[in-house]
Amino acid sequence: MSYFSSVYGWASNNVVQFEIVTSKGEILLANKDAYPDLFWALKGGSSNYGIITRYDMKLYKSTQMYGGTVIWPSNATRQYLEAQKHFILPGGGSYDDKVAIMPNFGYIPQTGISSSGSVLIYNAPVEKPKALENFTAIPLESGGAKVQNFSAITATTSGYAPRTNRWSFYSTAIRSGEDTMNIIYNTTTSLVDQVLKKTNCSVGSAIQPVTVNHLKAARAAGGDALDLDPARGPFVIILIFISWTSAKDDALIKSYTDKVLESINKQAKARNLDYPFRFLNDAGVTQDPISTYGYGASLVRMKAAIMEGVQGIKTFYDYVFSILRLKV
């Protein structure tokens, strides 16, 4: 994903050529004309087809834009949830293709303290654009947004990658609706109080909107292995993340994660909000996101990519597709 996905699709949709080294040491150049099925499969297929040694991407001119990283106080978490609910509903800010957000909330079970914040982007030099008005109305604890260069905005996100503790990342997705945000927040926090109340940890979720125009742009750019249908409407990718200190809590953390995902998915199905996709970038080690590509239909074409003159990796893929229950 990128801050410009509603215009240009997934980041991989903007790759024009991959250089890939197969297991036999062959160097192939895959693009829309040469090895087109392989080119399609590599857009989302991860490292499964060999080692990517180079990729060429389209570039887009960037002017100054409104944006920055904002942190809201703990007593504003409900206001943030309400802001994102209206952002993803029909007619909300997400329907403006110039806007993007990278929001998250956190919760510490030992203290009961919650937090929330977001990267805010509006791809035009407009102060406090209407598409972000529900977010900019929330009083700040720290950070801020203004019209500036894109490089200055991304520089404020360095704090999103601490590596001092143990970390867990798992993903699911549900459709955008009235109940979406409450399902995610209430499930995450209520279960943590039941399962991890005495554990030295913090839990949270990053909730990334995927718009219809994002999916249309992906198809207009030639498509990809994810192959998600714009007609199914907008949805959100949910990243459940946990940070903790002690290895003795690993099994407890996994148990909590499993219960959260199961509960979110069950509630989503009950409210007709289920979206059968798992985002590879956010998926956990026990998840199988590739089986959800094209809602399960992409695996056949991904298999064909192997046979498209890429014989050097066939032996490797006998193993990979045996895991996916596809016989090569």
mmCIF file of C-alpha atoms in Angstrom:
data_model
loop_
_atom_site.group_PDB
_atom_site.id
_atom_site.type_symbol
_atom_site.label_atom_id
_atom_site.label_comp_id
_atom_site.label_asym_id
_atom_site.label_seq_id
_atom_site.Cartn_x
_atom_site.Cartn_y
_atom_site.Cartn_z
ATOM 1 C CA MET A 1 0.000 0.000 0.000
ATOM 2 C CA SER A 2 0.990 3.632 -0.337
ATOM 3 C CA TYR A 3 -0.345 7.060 0.513
ATOM 4 C CA PHE A 4 -1.414 7.371 -3.135
ATOM 5 C CA SER A 5 -3.152 4.010 -3.621
ATOM 6 C CA SER A 6 -6.568 5.479 -4.462
ATOM 7 C CA VAL A 7 -4.970 6.939 -7.595
ATOM 8 C CA TYR A 8 -2.230 4.409 -8.453
ATOM 9 C CA GLY A 9 -3.318 1.140 -6.816
ATOM 10 C CA TRP A 10 -1.011 -1.087 -4.792
ATOM 11 C CA ALA A 11 2.655 -0.118 -4.839
ATOM 12 C CA SER A 12 3.353 -3.275 -6.862
ATOM 13 C CA ASN A 13 0.981 -2.079 -9.610
ATOM 14 C CA ASN A 14 3.566 0.559 -10.410
ATOM 15 C CA VAL A 15 6.401 -1.884 -11.058
ATOM 16 C CA VAL A 16 7.100 -2.072 -14.805
ATOM 17 C CA GLN A 17 9.737 -4.824 -14.705
ATOM 18 C CA PHE A 18 11.225 -7.378 -12.311
ATOM 19 C CA GLU A 19 14.667 -8.914 -12.564
ATOM 20 C CA ILE A 20 14.476 -12.337 -10.937
ATOM 21 C CA VAL A 21 17.079 -15.036 -10.312
ATOM 22 C CA THR A 22 15.677 -18.566 -10.372
ATOM 23 C CA SER A 23 16.929 -21.493 -8.299
ATOM 24 C CA LYS A 24 19.015 -22.626 -11.317
ATOM 25 C CA GLY A 25 20.772 -19.272 -11.424
ATOM 26 C CA GLU A 26 18.888 -18.064 -14.503
ATOM 27 C CA ILE A 27 18.265 -14.313 -14.712
ATOM 28 C CA LEU A 28 14.878 -13.395 -16.151
ATOM 29 C CA LEU A 29 13.320 -10.025 -16.922
ATOM 30 C CA ALA A 30 9.565 -10.213 -16.342
ATOM 31 C CA ASN A 31 7.259 -7.486 -17.627
ATOM 32 C CA LYS A 32 3.914 -7.150 -19.404
ATOM 33 C CA ASP A 33 5.405 -8.539 -22.624
ATOM 34 C CA ALA A 34 7.982 -11.052 -21.382
ATOM 35 C CA TYR A 35 6.709 -13.725 -18.955
ATOM 36 C CA PRO A 36 3.435 -11.815 -18.413
ATOM 37 C CA ASP A 37 1.946 -14.438 -16.056
ATOM 38 C CA LEU A 38 5.090 -14.372 -13.934
ATOM 39 C CA PHE A 39 5.035 -10.564 -13.972
ATOM 40 C CA TRP A 40 1.422 -10.637 -12.787
ATOM 41 C CA ALA A 41 2.169 -13.209 -10.076
ATOM 42 C CA LEU A 42 5.162 -11.279 -8.738
ATOM 43 C CA LYS A 43 2.855 -8.355 -7.990
ATOM 44 C CA GLY A 44 1.797 -9.757 -4.643
ATOM 45 C CA GLY A 45 3.434 -13.179 -4.862
ATOM 46 C CA SER A 46 6.242 -12.233 -2.489
ATOM 47 C CA SER A 47 9.584 -14.065 -2.679
ATOM 48 C CA ASN A 48 8.072 -17.384 -3.699
ATOM 49 C CA TYR A 49 9.215 -17.311 -7.336
ATOM 50 C CA GLY A 50 12.913 -16.720 -6.805
ATOM 51 C CA ILE A 51 15.122 -13.865 -5.694
ATOM 52 C CA ILE A 52 14.191 -10.405 -6.973
ATOM 53 C CA THR A 53 17.430 -8.530 -7.642
ATOM 54 C CA ARG A 54 15.897 -5.448 -9.204
ATOM 55 C CA TYR A 55 12.584 -3.837 -9.971
ATOM 56 C CA ASP A 56 11.834 -0.766 -12.048
ATOM 57 C CA MET A 57 8.981 1.469 -10.922
ATOM 58 C CA LYS A 58 7.008 4.388 -12.268
ATOM 59 C CA LEU A 59 7.778 7.719 -10.643
ATOM 60 C CA TYR A 60 5.322 10.523 -9.990
ATOM 61 C CA LYS A 61 6.083 14.171 -9.458
ATOM 62 C CA SER A 62 5.305 15.362 -5.957
ATOM 63 C CA THR A 63 4.494 18.907 -4.907
ATOM 64 C CA GLN A 64 3.965 20.192 -1.391
ATOM 65 C CA MET A 65 1.051 18.618 0.400
ATOM 66 C CA TYR A 66 -0.735 18.662 3.722
ATOM 67 C CA GLY A 67 0.351 16.026 6.180
ATOM 68 C CA GLY A 68 2.189 14.860 9.255
ATOM 69 C CA THR A 69 2.044 12.493 12.209
ATOM 70 C CA VAL A 70 -0.423 13.250 14.992
ATOM 71 C CA ILE A 71 -0.825 11.677 18.446
ATOM 72 C CA TRP A 72 -4.065 12.111 20.356
ATOM 73 C CA PRO A 73 -4.505 11.933 24.167
ATOM 74 C CA SER A 74 -5.877 8.773 25.782
ATOM 75 C CA ASN A 75 -9.233 10.373 26.494
ATOM 76 C CA ALA A 76 -9.706 11.050 22.759
ATOM 77 C CA THR A 77 -9.628 7.417 21.591
ATOM 78 C CA ARG A 78 -13.392 7.213 21.162
ATOM 79 C CA GLN A 79 -13.327 10.466 19.206
ATOM 80 C CA TYR A 80 -10.683 8.958 16.921
ATOM 81 C CA LEU A 81 -12.799 5.820 16.389
ATOM 82 C CA GLU A 82 -15.799 7.959 15.492
ATOM 83 C CA ALA A 83 -13.678 10.020 13.096
ATOM 84 C CA GLN A 84 -12.466 6.947 11.251
ATOM 85 C CA LYS A 85 -15.965 5.474 11.145
ATOM 86 C CA HIS A 86 -17.247 8.505 9.275
ATOM 87 C CA PHE A 87 -14.075 8.593 7.157
ATOM 88 C CA ILE A 88 -14.719 5.107 5.698
ATOM 89 C CA LEU A 89 -18.521 5.353 5.311
ATOM 90 C CA PRO A 90 -20.104 6.440 1.983
ATOM 91 C CA GLY A 91 -19.504 10.145 1.398
ATOM 92 C CA GLY A 92 -16.714 10.209 3.987
ATOM 93 C CA GLY A 93 -13.197 11.510 3.578
ATOM 94 C CA SER A 94 -11.854 8.264 2.105
ATOM 95 C CA TYR A 95 -13.869 8.978 -1.049
ATOM 96 C CA ASP A 96 -11.510 11.865 -1.845
ATOM 97 C CA ASP A 97 -8.657 10.308 -3.838
ATOM 98 C CA LYS A 98 -6.166 12.891 -2.564
ATOM 99 C CA VAL A 99 -6.435 11.679 1.029
ATOM 100 C CA ALA A 100 -4.707 8.866 2.913
ATOM 101 C CA ILE A 101 -4.347 7.926 6.563
ATOM 102 C CA MET A 102 -2.194 5.436 8.488
ATOM 103 C CA PRO A 103 -4.033 5.258 11.833
ATOM 104 C CA ASN A 104 -3.579 3.037 14.850
ATOM 105 C CA PHE A 105 -4.689 2.658 18.441
ATOM 106 C CA GLY A 106 -2.873 1.054 21.348
ATOM 107 C CA TYR A 107 -3.872 -0.309 24.743
ATOM 108 C CA ILE A 108 -1.824 -1.291 27.815
ATOM 109 C CA PRO A 109 -3.740 -3.883 29.871
ATOM 110 C CA GLN A 110 -1.820 -3.376 33.127
ATOM 111 C CA THR A 111 -2.812 0.294 33.257
ATOM 112 C CA GLY A 112 -5.963 0.401 31.131
ATOM 113 C CA ILE A 113 -4.498 3.350 29.211
ATOM 114 C CA SER A 114 -5.354 3.661 25.525
ATOM 115 C CA SER A 115 -3.722 5.788 22.849
ATOM 116 C CA SER A 116 -4.298 6.626 19.201
ATOM 117 C CA GLY A 117 -2.654 8.508 16.367
ATOM 118 C CA SER A 118 -2.219 8.614 12.629
ATOM 119 C CA VAL A 119 -0.209 9.767 9.700
ATOM 120 C CA LEU A 120 -2.464 12.154 7.778
ATOM 121 C CA ILE A 121 -1.923 12.933 4.077
ATOM 122 C CA TYR A 122 -3.724 15.191 1.632
ATOM 123 C CA ASN A 123 -2.018 15.351 -1.746
ATOM 124 C CA ALA A 124 -2.464 19.082 -2.311
ATOM 125 C CA PRO A 125 -1.163 22.228 -0.551
ATOM 126 C CA VAL A 126 -4.421 22.727 1.376
ATOM 127 C CA GLU A 127 -4.451 23.499 5.107
ATOM 128 C CA LYS A 128 -6.845 21.270 7.091
ATOM 129 C CA PRO A 129 -8.710 19.768 4.109
ATOM 130 C CA LYS A 130 -12.358 18.853 4.532
ATOM 131 C CA ALA A 131 -11.656 15.145 3.937
ATOM 132 C CA LEU A 132 -9.660 15.084 7.191
ATOM 133 C CA GLU A 133 -11.813 17.463 9.230
ATOM 134 C CA ASN A 134 -12.977 14.834 11.758
ATOM 135 C CA PHE A 135 -9.352 13.994 12.537
ATOM 136 C CA THR A 136 -8.033 17.541 12.660
ATOM 137 C CA ALA A 137 -10.849 18.449 15.058
ATOM 138 C CA ILE A 138 -9.402 16.114 17.725
ATOM 139 C CA PRO A 139 -7.171 17.945 20.240
ATOM 140 C CA LEU A 140 -3.526 16.939 19.899
ATOM 141 C CA GLU A 141 -1.212 15.481 22.515
ATOM 142 C CA SER A 142 1.816 15.783 20.231
ATOM 143 C CA GLY A 143 2.863 16.032 16.600
ATOM 144 C CA GLY A 144 0.974 17.924 13.969
ATOM 145 C CA ALA A 145 0.185 18.310 10.279
ATOM 146 C CA LYS A 146 0.816 21.169 7.893
ATOM 147 C CA VAL A 147 1.623 21.881 4.250
ATOM 148 C CA GLN A 148 5.160 20.622 3.607
ATOM 149 C CA ASN A 149 7.277 18.389 1.383
ATOM 150 C CA PHE A 150 6.408 14.695 1.254
ATOM 151 C CA SER A 151 9.904 13.804 2.500
ATOM 152 C CA ALA A 152 9.293 15.864 5.644
ATOM 153 C CA ILE A 153 6.027 14.000 6.277
ATOM 154 C CA THR A 154 7.569 10.537 5.936
ATOM 155 C CA ALA A 155 10.442 11.563 8.223
ATOM 156 C CA THR A 156 7.913 11.826 11.069
ATOM 157 C CA THR A 157 7.073 8.099 10.814
ATOM 158 C CA SER A 158 10.439 6.770 12.040
ATOM 159 C CA GLY A 159 8.954 5.989 15.452
ATOM 160 C CA TYR A 160 6.727 3.314 13.932
ATOM 161 C CA ALA A 161 9.520 0.730 13.853
ATOM 162 C CA PRO A 162 10.897 0.094 17.378
ATOM 163 C CA ARG A 163 12.599 -3.280 17.811
ATOM 164 C CA THR A 164 13.417 -3.364 21.510
ATOM 165 C CA ASN A 165 10.729 -5.891 22.579
ATOM 166 C CA ARG A 166 9.194 -9.084 21.249
ATOM 167 C CA TRP A 167 6.594 -8.408 18.524
ATOM 168 C CA SER A 168 3.675 -10.227 16.945
ATOM 169 C CA PHE A 169 1.827 -9.180 13.773
ATOM 170 C CA TYR A 170 -1.352 -10.788 12.406
ATOM 171 C CA SER A 171 -3.925 -9.600 9.911
ATOM 172 C CA THR A 172 -7.539 -9.859 8.868
ATOM 173 C CA ALA A 173 -9.965 -7.677 6.902
ATOM 174 C CA ILE A 174 -13.599 -6.597 7.119
ATOM 175 C CA ARG A 175 -15.852 -4.415 4.995
ATOM 176 C CA SER A 176 -16.331 -0.748 5.790
ATOM 177 C CA GLY A 177 -19.545 -0.174 7.720
ATOM 178 C CA GLU A 178 -21.215 1.435 10.725
ATOM 179 C CA ASP A 179 -19.971 -1.283 13.088
ATOM 180 C CA THR A 180 -16.473 -1.781 11.662
ATOM 181 C CA MET A 181 -14.470 0.372 14.071
ATOM 182 C CA ASN A 182 -16.335 -0.710 17.203
ATOM 183 C CA ILE A 183 -15.917 -4.395 16.333
ATOM 184 C CA ILE A 184 -12.159 -3.947 16.023
ATOM 185 C CA TYR A 185 -11.606 -1.769 19.093
ATOM 186 C CA ASN A 186 -14.058 -3.425 21.478
ATOM 187 C CA THR A 187 -12.878 -6.930 20.618
ATOM 188 C CA THR A 188 -9.195 -6.068 20.905
ATOM 189 C CA THR A 189 -9.502 -4.331 24.267
ATOM 190 C CA SER A 190 -12.113 -6.559 25.940
ATOM 191 C CA LEU A 191 -10.231 -9.756 25.164
ATOM 192 C CA VAL A 192 -6.927 -8.303 26.291
ATOM 193 C CA ASP A 193 -8.476 -7.577 29.690
ATOM 194 C CA GLN A 194 -9.631 -11.204 29.864
ATOM 195 C CA VAL A 195 -6.444 -12.891 28.633
ATOM 196 C CA LEU A 196 -3.509 -10.523 29.193
ATOM 197 C CA LYS A 197 -4.530 -8.396 32.163
ATOM 198 C CA LYS A 198 -1.405 -9.280 34.163
ATOM 199 C CA THR A 199 0.989 -9.458 31.200
ATOM 200 C CA ASN A 200 3.609 -6.783 30.622
ATOM 201 C CA CYS A 201 2.588 -5.923 27.075
ATOM 202 C CA SER A 202 0.861 -3.441 24.813
ATOM 203 C CA VAL A 203 -1.612 -4.336 22.094
ATOM 204 C CA GLY A 204 -3.011 -2.353 19.245
ATOM 205 C CA SER A 205 -4.338 -2.253 15.740
ATOM 206 C CA ALA A 206 -3.559 -0.347 12.567
ATOM 207 C CA ILE A 207 -6.718 -0.041 10.472
ATOM 208 C CA GLN A 208 -5.909 0.715 6.837
ATOM 209 C CA PRO A 209 -8.767 1.711 4.502
ATOM 210 C CA VAL A 210 -8.845 0.246 0.994
ATOM 211 C CA THR A 211 -11.101 2.229 -1.322
ATOM 212 C CA VAL A 212 -13.012 1.190 -4.424
ATOM 213 C CA ASN A 213 -10.894 3.571 -6.490
ATOM 214 C CA HIS A 214 -7.763 1.904 -5.100
ATOM 215 C CA LEU A 215 -8.953 -1.436 -6.475
ATOM 216 C CA LYS A 216 -10.049 0.106 -9.776
ATOM 217 C CA ALA A 217 -6.624 1.707 -10.169
ATOM 218 C CA ALA A 218 -4.977 -1.659 -9.486
ATOM 219 C CA ARG A 219 -6.911 -3.298 -12.310
ATOM 220 C CA ALA A 220 -6.397 -0.371 -14.670
ATOM 221 C CA ALA A 221 -2.628 -0.732 -14.137
ATOM 222 C CA GLY A 222 -2.697 -4.323 -15.388
ATOM 223 C CA GLY A 223 -3.883 -6.186 -12.326
ATOM 224 C CA ASP A 224 -2.019 -8.333 -9.818
ATOM 225 C CA ALA A 225 -2.146 -11.630 -7.983
ATOM 226 C CA LEU A 226 -4.222 -10.101 -5.176
ATOM 227 C CA ASP A 227 -7.014 -9.557 -7.774
ATOM 228 C CA LEU A 228 -9.583 -7.907 -5.514
ATOM 229 C CA ASP A 229 -12.894 -6.890 -7.077
ATOM 230 C CA PRO A 230 -13.934 -3.192 -6.802
ATOM 231 C CA ALA A 231 -17.577 -4.310 -7.045
ATOM 232 C CA ARG A 232 -17.283 -5.829 -3.577
ATOM 233 C CA GLY A 233 -16.877 -2.335 -2.150
ATOM 234 C CA PRO A 234 -14.410 -0.739 0.267
ATOM 235 C CA PHE A 235 -12.887 -2.555 3.219
ATOM 236 C CA VAL A 236 -10.250 -2.132 5.891
ATOM 237 C CA ILE A 237 -7.092 -4.167 6.434
ATOM 238 C CA ILE A 238 -6.647 -4.841 10.142
ATOM 239 C CA LEU A 239 -3.172 -5.326 11.561
ATOM 240 C CA ILE A 240 -3.220 -6.684 15.121
ATOM 241 C CA PHE A 241 0.141 -5.974 16.751
ATOM 242 C CA ILE A 242 1.450 -6.862 20.203
ATOM 243 C CA SER A 243 4.678 -5.936 21.957
ATOM 244 C CA TRP A 244 5.834 -7.774 25.097
ATOM 245 C CA THR A 245 8.981 -8.413 27.090
ATOM 246 C CA SER A 246 9.170 -12.030 28.250
ATOM 247 C CA ALA A 247 9.491 -15.212 26.173
ATOM 248 C CA LYS A 248 7.442 -17.073 28.794
ATOM 249 C CA ASP A 249 4.391 -15.130 27.573
ATOM 250 C CA ASP A 250 4.733 -16.214 23.918
ATOM 251 C CA ALA A 251 2.035 -18.897 24.068
ATOM 252 C CA LEU A 252 -0.346 -16.593 25.935
ATOM 253 C CA ILE A 253 0.158 -13.871 23.327
ATOM 254 C CA LYS A 254 -0.588 -16.325 20.509
ATOM 255 C CA SER A 255 -3.697 -17.540 22.306
ATOM 256 C CA TYR A 256 -4.918 -13.956 22.650
ATOM 257 C CA THR A 257 -4.236 -13.210 18.970
ATOM 258 C CA ASP A 258 -6.139 -16.307 17.832
ATOM 259 C CA LYS A 259 -9.143 -15.354 19.968
ATOM 260 C CA VAL A 260 -9.160 -11.752 18.681
ATOM 261 C CA LEU A 261 -9.034 -12.796 15.037
ATOM 262 C CA GLU A 262 -11.685 -15.471 15.523
ATOM 263 C CA SER A 263 -14.011 -13.033 17.295
ATOM 264 C CA ILE A 264 -13.553 -10.206 14.794
ATOM 265 C CA ASN A 265 -14.198 -12.523 11.851
ATOM 266 C CA LYS A 266 -17.228 -14.101 13.530
ATOM 267 C CA GLN A 267 -18.785 -10.712 14.280
ATOM 268 C CA ALA A 268 -18.030 -9.477 10.765
ATOM 269 C CA LYS A 269 -19.827 -12.462 9.229
ATOM 270 C CA ALA A 270 -22.832 -11.947 11.521
ATOM 271 C CA ARG A 271 -23.122 -8.333 10.314
ATOM 272 C CA ASN A 272 -22.424 -9.108 6.637
ATOM 273 C CA LEU A 273 -19.076 -7.328 6.886
ATOM 274 C CA ASP A 274 -16.825 -10.298 6.209
ATOM 275 C CA TYR A 275 -14.062 -9.683 3.657
ATOM 276 C CA PRO A 276 -12.141 -12.879 2.768
ATOM 277 C CA PHE A 277 -8.663 -11.414 2.251
ATOM 278 C CA ARG A 278 -5.471 -11.416 4.301
ATOM 279 C CA PHE A 279 -2.785 -8.844 3.532
ATOM 280 C CA LEU A 280 0.623 -10.474 3.113
ATOM 281 C CA ASN A 281 2.534 -7.481 4.506
ATOM 282 C CA ASP A 282 0.680 -7.766 7.827
ATOM 283 C CA ALA A 283 0.137 -11.535 8.005
ATOM 284 C CA GLY A 284 1.401 -13.678 10.863
ATOM 285 C CA VAL A 285 3.651 -16.714 10.519
ATOM 286 C CA THR A 286 0.757 -19.184 10.794
ATOM 287 C CA GLN A 287 -1.475 -17.389 8.291
ATOM 288 C CA ASP A 288 -1.826 -18.252 4.594
ATOM 289 C CA PRO A 289 -2.570 -14.947 2.825
ATOM 290 C CA ILE A 290 -1.821 -16.188 -0.702
ATOM 291 C CA SER A 291 -4.748 -18.625 -0.536
ATOM 292 C CA THR A 292 -7.065 -15.579 -0.204
ATOM 293 C CA TYR A 293 -5.781 -13.883 -3.376
ATOM 294 C CA GLY A 294 -8.607 -13.391 -5.851
ATOM 295 C CA TYR A 295 -10.817 -14.811 -3.072
ATOM 296 C CA GLY A 296 -9.070 -18.134 -3.701
ATOM 297 C CA ALA A 297 -9.048 -18.025 -7.505
ATOM 298 C CA SER A 298 -5.552 -16.601 -8.120
ATOM 299 C CA LEU A 299 -3.684 -19.795 -7.253
ATOM 300 C CA VAL A 300 -4.474 -21.380 -10.630
ATOM 301 C CA ARG A 301 -2.857 -18.533 -12.557
ATOM 302 C CA MET A 302 -0.008 -18.359 -10.071
ATOM 303 C CA LYS A 303 0.619 -22.027 -10.863
ATOM 304 C CA ALA A 304 0.629 -21.195 -14.581
ATOM 305 C CA ALA A 305 3.347 -18.611 -13.963
ATOM 306 C CA ILE A 306 5.641 -21.437 -12.902
ATOM 307 C CA MET A 307 5.184 -23.234 -16.185
ATOM 308 C CA GLU A 308 5.697 -20.095 -18.277
ATOM 309 C CA GLY A 309 9.261 -20.916 -19.226
ATOM 310 C CA VAL A 310 10.476 -20.672 -15.627
ATOM 311 C CA GLN A 311 11.489 -24.313 -15.389
ATOM 312 C CA GLY A 312 14.365 -23.468 -13.060
ATOM 313 C CA ILE A 313 12.055 -23.101 -10.089
ATOM 314 C CA LYS A 314 9.706 -26.000 -10.740
ATOM 315 C CA THR A 315 11.295 -28.271 -8.141
ATOM 316 C CA PHE A 316 11.035 -25.533 -5.514
ATOM 317 C CA TYR A 317 7.410 -24.976 -6.406
ATOM 318 C CA ASP A 318 6.512 -28.662 -6.173
ATOM 319 C CA TYR A 319 7.104 -28.033 -2.466
ATOM 320 C CA VAL A 320 5.404 -24.624 -2.258
ATOM 321 C CA PHE A 321 2.206 -25.704 -3.966
ATOM 322 C CA SER A 322 2.052 -28.932 -2.009
ATOM 323 C CA ILE A 323 1.647 -26.705 1.011
ATOM 324 C CA LEU A 324 -1.124 -24.831 -0.812
ATOM 325 C CA ARG A 325 -2.692 -28.160 -1.808
ATOM 326 C CA LEU A 326 -2.123 -27.562 -5.519
ATOM 327 C CA LYS A 327 -0.464 -30.293 -7.535
ATOM 328 C CA VAL A 328 2.077 -29.009 -10.098
#
